[in-house]
PDB file of C-alpha atoms in Angstrom:
ATOM      1  CA  MET T 244      -1.512  -4.490 -24.676  1.00  0.00           C
ATOM      2  CA  THR T 245       1.077  -3.625 -22.085  1.00  0.00           C
ATOM      3  CA  ILE T 246       4.250  -5.571 -21.542  1.00  0.00           C
ATOM      4  CA  LYS T 247       3.103  -6.504 -18.032  1.00  0.00           C
ATOM      5  CA  PHE T 248      -0.129  -7.889 -19.438  1.00  0.00           C
ATOM      6  CA  ILE T 249       1.690  -9.916 -22.092  1.00  0.00           C
ATOM      7  CA  ARG T 250       4.078 -11.347 -19.511  1.00  0.00           C
ATOM      8  CA  LEU T 251       1.207 -12.275 -17.202  1.00  0.00           C
ATOM      9  CA  MET T 252      -0.706 -13.898 -20.058  1.00  0.00           C
ATOM     10  CA  ALA T 253       2.390 -15.940 -20.916  1.00  0.00           C
ATOM     11  CA  LEU T 254       2.248 -17.426 -17.434  1.00  0.00           C
ATOM     12  CA  ILE T 255      -1.039 -19.149 -18.176  1.00  0.00           C
ATOM     13  CA  PHE T 256       0.423 -20.955 -21.167  1.00  0.00           C
ATOM     14  CA  VAL T 257       3.519 -22.218 -19.457  1.00  0.00           C
ATOM     15  CA  PRO T 258       2.817 -25.210 -17.231  1.00  0.00           C
ATOM     16  CA  LEU T 259       3.735 -24.349 -13.700  1.00  0.00           C
ATOM     17  CA  VAL T 260       6.477 -26.550 -12.404  1.00  0.00           C
ATOM     18  CA  LEU T 261       5.785 -26.129  -8.737  1.00  0.00           C
ATOM     19  CA  ALA T 262       8.404 -24.720  -6.408  1.00  0.00           C
ATOM     20  CA  GLY T 263       9.354 -22.206  -3.730  1.00  0.00           C
ATOM     21  CA  CYS T 264       7.881 -21.764  -0.294  1.00  0.00           C
ATOM     22  CA  ASN T 265       7.191 -18.607   1.619  1.00  0.00           C
ATOM     23  CA  GLU T 266       4.656 -19.095   4.414  1.00  0.00           C
ATOM     24  CA  GLU T 267       4.386 -15.341   4.973  1.00  0.00           C
ATOM     25  CA  VAL T 268       2.900 -14.696   1.536  1.00  0.00           C
ATOM     26  CA  THR T 269      -0.857 -15.165   1.313  1.00  0.00           C
ATOM     27  CA  TYR T 270      -3.179 -15.671  -1.623  1.00  0.00           C
ATOM     28  CA  SER T 271      -4.617 -12.212  -0.957  1.00  0.00           C
ATOM     29  CA  TYR T 272      -1.136 -10.650  -1.092  1.00  0.00           C
ATOM     30  CA  LEU T 273      -0.377 -12.401  -4.384  1.00  0.00           C
ATOM     31  CA  MET T 274      -3.660 -11.186  -5.878  1.00  0.00           C
ATOM     32  CA  GLN T 275      -2.949  -7.602  -4.830  1.00  0.00           C
ATOM     33  CA  HIS T 276       0.638  -7.619  -6.134  1.00  0.00           C
ATOM     34  CA  PRO T 277       0.658  -8.974  -9.708  1.00  0.00           C
ATOM     35  CA  SER T 278       4.329  -8.206 -10.335  1.00  0.00           C
ATOM     36  CA  PHE T 279       5.319 -10.187  -7.233  1.00  0.00           C
ATOM     37  CA  LEU T 280       2.931 -12.945  -8.335  1.00  0.00           C
ATOM     38  CA  GLN T 281       4.692 -13.082 -11.684  1.00  0.00           C
ATOM     39  CA  LYS T 282       8.086 -13.454  -9.980  1.00  0.00           C
ATOM     40  CA  GLU T 283       6.781 -16.184  -7.701  1.00  0.00           C
ATOM     41  CA  ALA T 284       5.249 -18.057 -10.641  1.00  0.00           C
ATOM     42  CA  ALA T 285       8.607 -17.939 -12.420  1.00  0.00           C
ATOM     43  CA  ARG T 286      10.314 -19.174  -9.269  1.00  0.00           C
ATOM     44  CA  CYS T 287       7.832 -22.040  -8.992  1.00  0.00           C
ATOM     45  CA  GLN T 288       8.598 -22.994 -12.581  1.00  0.00           C
ATOM     46  CA  SER T 289      12.337 -23.083 -11.952  1.00  0.00           C
ATOM     47  CA  TYR T 290      12.447 -25.914  -9.411  1.00  0.00           C
ATOM     48  CA  ASP T 291      12.946 -29.538 -10.392  1.00  0.00           C
ATOM     49  CA  THR T 292      11.715 -31.117  -7.172  1.00  0.00           C
ATOM     50  CA  LEU T 293       9.498 -29.782  -4.425  1.00  0.00           C
ATOM     51  CA  THR T 294       9.001 -30.233  -0.745  1.00  0.00           C
ATOM     52  CA  LYS T 295       5.438 -30.637   0.461  1.00  0.00           C
ATOM     53  CA  ASN T 296       5.402 -26.994   1.630  1.00  0.00           C
ATOM     54  CA  GLN T 297       6.762 -25.758  -1.693  1.00  0.00           C
ATOM     55  CA  GLU T 298       4.134 -27.748  -3.540  1.00  0.00           C
ATOM     56  CA  ALA T 299       1.319 -26.236  -1.459  1.00  0.00           C
ATOM     57  CA  TYR T 300       2.743 -22.732  -1.939  1.00  0.00           C
ATOM     58  CA  CYS T 301       3.127 -23.131  -5.692  1.00  0.00           C
ATOM     59  CA  GLU T 302      -0.410 -24.484  -5.979  1.00  0.00           C
ATOM     60  CA  MET T 303      -1.578 -21.258  -4.310  1.00  0.00           C
ATOM     61  CA  VAL T 304       0.575 -19.248  -6.748  1.00  0.00           C
ATOM     62  CA  ASP T 305      -0.905 -21.168  -9.675  1.00  0.00           C
ATOM     63  CA  ARG T 306      -4.446 -20.493  -8.447  1.00  0.00           C
ATOM     64  CA  ALA T 307      -3.667 -16.788  -8.065  1.00  0.00           C
ATOM     65  CA  VAL T 308      -2.223 -16.642 -11.606  1.00  0.00           C
ATOM     66  CA  ARG T 309      -5.387 -18.236 -13.027  1.00  0.00           C
ATOM     67  CA  ASP T 310      -7.605 -15.885 -11.036  1.00  0.00           C
ATOM     68  CA  VAL T 311      -5.683 -12.759 -12.065  1.00  0.00           C
ATOM     69  CA  ILE T 312      -5.836 -13.799 -15.711  1.00  0.00           C
ATOM     70  CA  SER T 313      -9.563 -14.390 -15.358  1.00  0.00           C
ATOM     71  CA  LEU T 314      -9.964 -10.868 -13.956  1.00  0.00           C
ATOM     72  CA  ILE T 315      -7.847  -9.424 -16.773  1.00  0.00           C
ATOM     73  CA  ASN T 316     -10.125 -11.131 -19.291  1.00  0.00           C
ATOM     74  CA  GLU T 317     -13.189  -9.819 -17.484  1.00  0.00           C
ATOM     75  CA  GLN T 318     -11.779  -6.294 -17.559  1.00  0.00           C
ATOM     76  CA  GLN T 319     -10.997  -6.496 -21.270  1.00  0.00           C
ATOM     77  CA  GLU T 320     -14.408  -7.920 -22.171  1.00  0.00           C
ATOM     78  CA  ASP T 321     -16.371  -5.308 -20.210  1.00  0.00           C
ATOM     79  CA  PRO T 322     -14.236  -2.382 -18.980  1.00  0.00           C
ATOM     80  CA  GLU T 323     -17.224  -0.370 -17.788  1.00  0.00           C
ATOM     81  CA  GLY T 324     -18.705  -3.322 -15.918  1.00  0.00           C
ATOM     82  CA  PHE T 325     -15.314  -4.014 -14.351  1.00  0.00           C
ATOM     83  CA  GLY T 326     -15.062  -0.388 -13.241  1.00  0.00           C
ATOM     84  CA  GLN T 327     -18.541  -0.609 -11.745  1.00  0.00           C
ATOM     85  CA  ARG T 328     -17.497  -3.768  -9.903  1.00  0.00           C
ATOM     86  CA  ILE T 329     -14.578  -1.839  -8.387  1.00  0.00           C
ATOM     87  CA  LEU T 330     -16.871   0.981  -7.286  1.00  0.00           C
ATOM     88  CA  ASP T 331     -19.408  -1.441  -5.824  1.00  0.00           C
ATOM     89  CA  ALA T 332     -16.690  -3.221  -3.841  1.00  0.00           C
ATOM     90  CA  GLN T 333     -15.297   0.076  -2.552  1.00  0.00           C
ATOM     91  CA  ILE T 334     -18.741   1.292  -1.504  1.00  0.00           C
ATOM     92  CA  ALA T 335     -19.504  -2.000   0.240  1.00  0.00           C
ATOM     93  CA  CYS T 336     -16.109  -1.874   1.928  1.00  0.00           C
ATOM     94  CA  HIS T 337     -16.710   1.552   3.419  1.00  0.00           C
ATOM     95  CA  LYS T 338     -20.440   1.335   4.037  1.00  0.00           C
ATOM     96  CA  ARG T 339     -20.906   1.030   7.749  1.00  0.00           C
ATOM     97  CA  SER T 340     -23.095   2.166  10.552  1.00  0.00           C
ATOM     98  CA  ALA T 341     -22.268   2.720  14.187  1.00  0.00           C
ATOM     99  CA  GLN T 342     -22.675  -1.006  14.830  1.00  0.00           C
ATOM    100  CA  THR T 343     -20.749  -2.456  11.900  1.00  0.00           C
ATOM    101  CA  LYS T 344     -17.152  -2.636  10.781  1.00  0.00           C
ATOM    102  CA  PRO T 345     -15.967  -2.285   7.197  1.00  0.00           C
ATOM    103  CA  ASP T 346     -16.638  -5.378   5.082  1.00  0.00           C
ATOM    104  CA  PHE T 347     -13.161  -6.949   5.029  1.00  0.00           C
ATOM    105  CA  LYS T 348     -14.011  -9.272   2.137  1.00  0.00           C
ATOM    106  CA  LYS T 349     -15.235  -6.387  -0.040  1.00  0.00           C
ATOM    107  CA  CYS T 350     -12.193  -4.291   0.909  1.00  0.00           C
ATOM    108  CA  GLU T 351      -9.911  -7.136  -0.207  1.00  0.00           C
ATOM    109  CA  GLU T 352     -11.909  -7.526  -3.427  1.00  0.00           C
ATOM    110  CA  ALA T 353     -11.579  -3.801  -4.156  1.00  0.00           C
ATOM    111  CA  LYS T 354      -7.795  -3.957  -3.652  1.00  0.00           C
ATOM    112  CA  VAL T 355      -7.471  -6.939  -5.984  1.00  0.00           C
ATOM    113  CA  LEU T 356      -9.637  -5.350  -8.680  1.00  0.00           C
ATOM    114  CA  LEU T 357      -7.659  -2.120  -8.466  1.00  0.00           C
ATOM    115  CA  ALA T 358      -4.391  -4.044  -8.778  1.00  0.00           C
ATOM    116  CA  VAL T 359      -5.670  -5.773 -11.913  1.00  0.00           C
ATOM    117  CA  ALA T 360      -6.926  -2.485 -13.346  1.00  0.00           C
ATOM    118  CA  GLY T 361      -3.467  -1.041 -12.707  1.00  0.00           C
ATOM    119  CA  LEU T 362      -1.894  -3.628 -14.995  1.00  0.00           C
ATOM    120  CA  ASN T 363      -3.252  -1.794 -18.036  1.00  0.00           C
ATOM    121  CA  THR T 364      -2.248   1.629 -16.758  1.00  0.00           C
ATOM    122  CA  PRO T 365       0.872   3.239 -18.261  1.00  0.00           C
ATOM    123  CA  GLU T 366       3.710   3.579 -15.762  1.00  0.00           C
TER     124      GLU T 366
END
C-alpha cells in the first residue's frame, strides 16, 4: 500500500468536522485531484463552527472522499475489471460521429478513474 492510499483511507475513519468554503471547486475537480481532496478534507476537519456555505462545501468534500475510497476498494478487489472500466469510459468519451460530441459524462468518469488508478502508482 502506498502512503497516499493509507492517508486517504485514514480520512474515511476520521469523522469529518465540516468546514471551509471554496465555491470555485467542484465535486468533479475534487474527484480528479485526490491530493487536493485530502487537503480539503483535512481543512474541513479543522473548523469548529461552519457557515452555511462551508457546511455545503464540506458535505461535497465528504461525499467525494467516500466515493474515492469506494473506487479504491473497487480497484483493489478487481484490478483488471477496473482497468477495463477505464478503457470503456475512454472509448465512450471519444466515440463520436459527425453529428455527435464527445460524451462529457464518460470523459469525466475516465479522468476520475485514472486519478484513482494513479494513487497506487509509484511517484
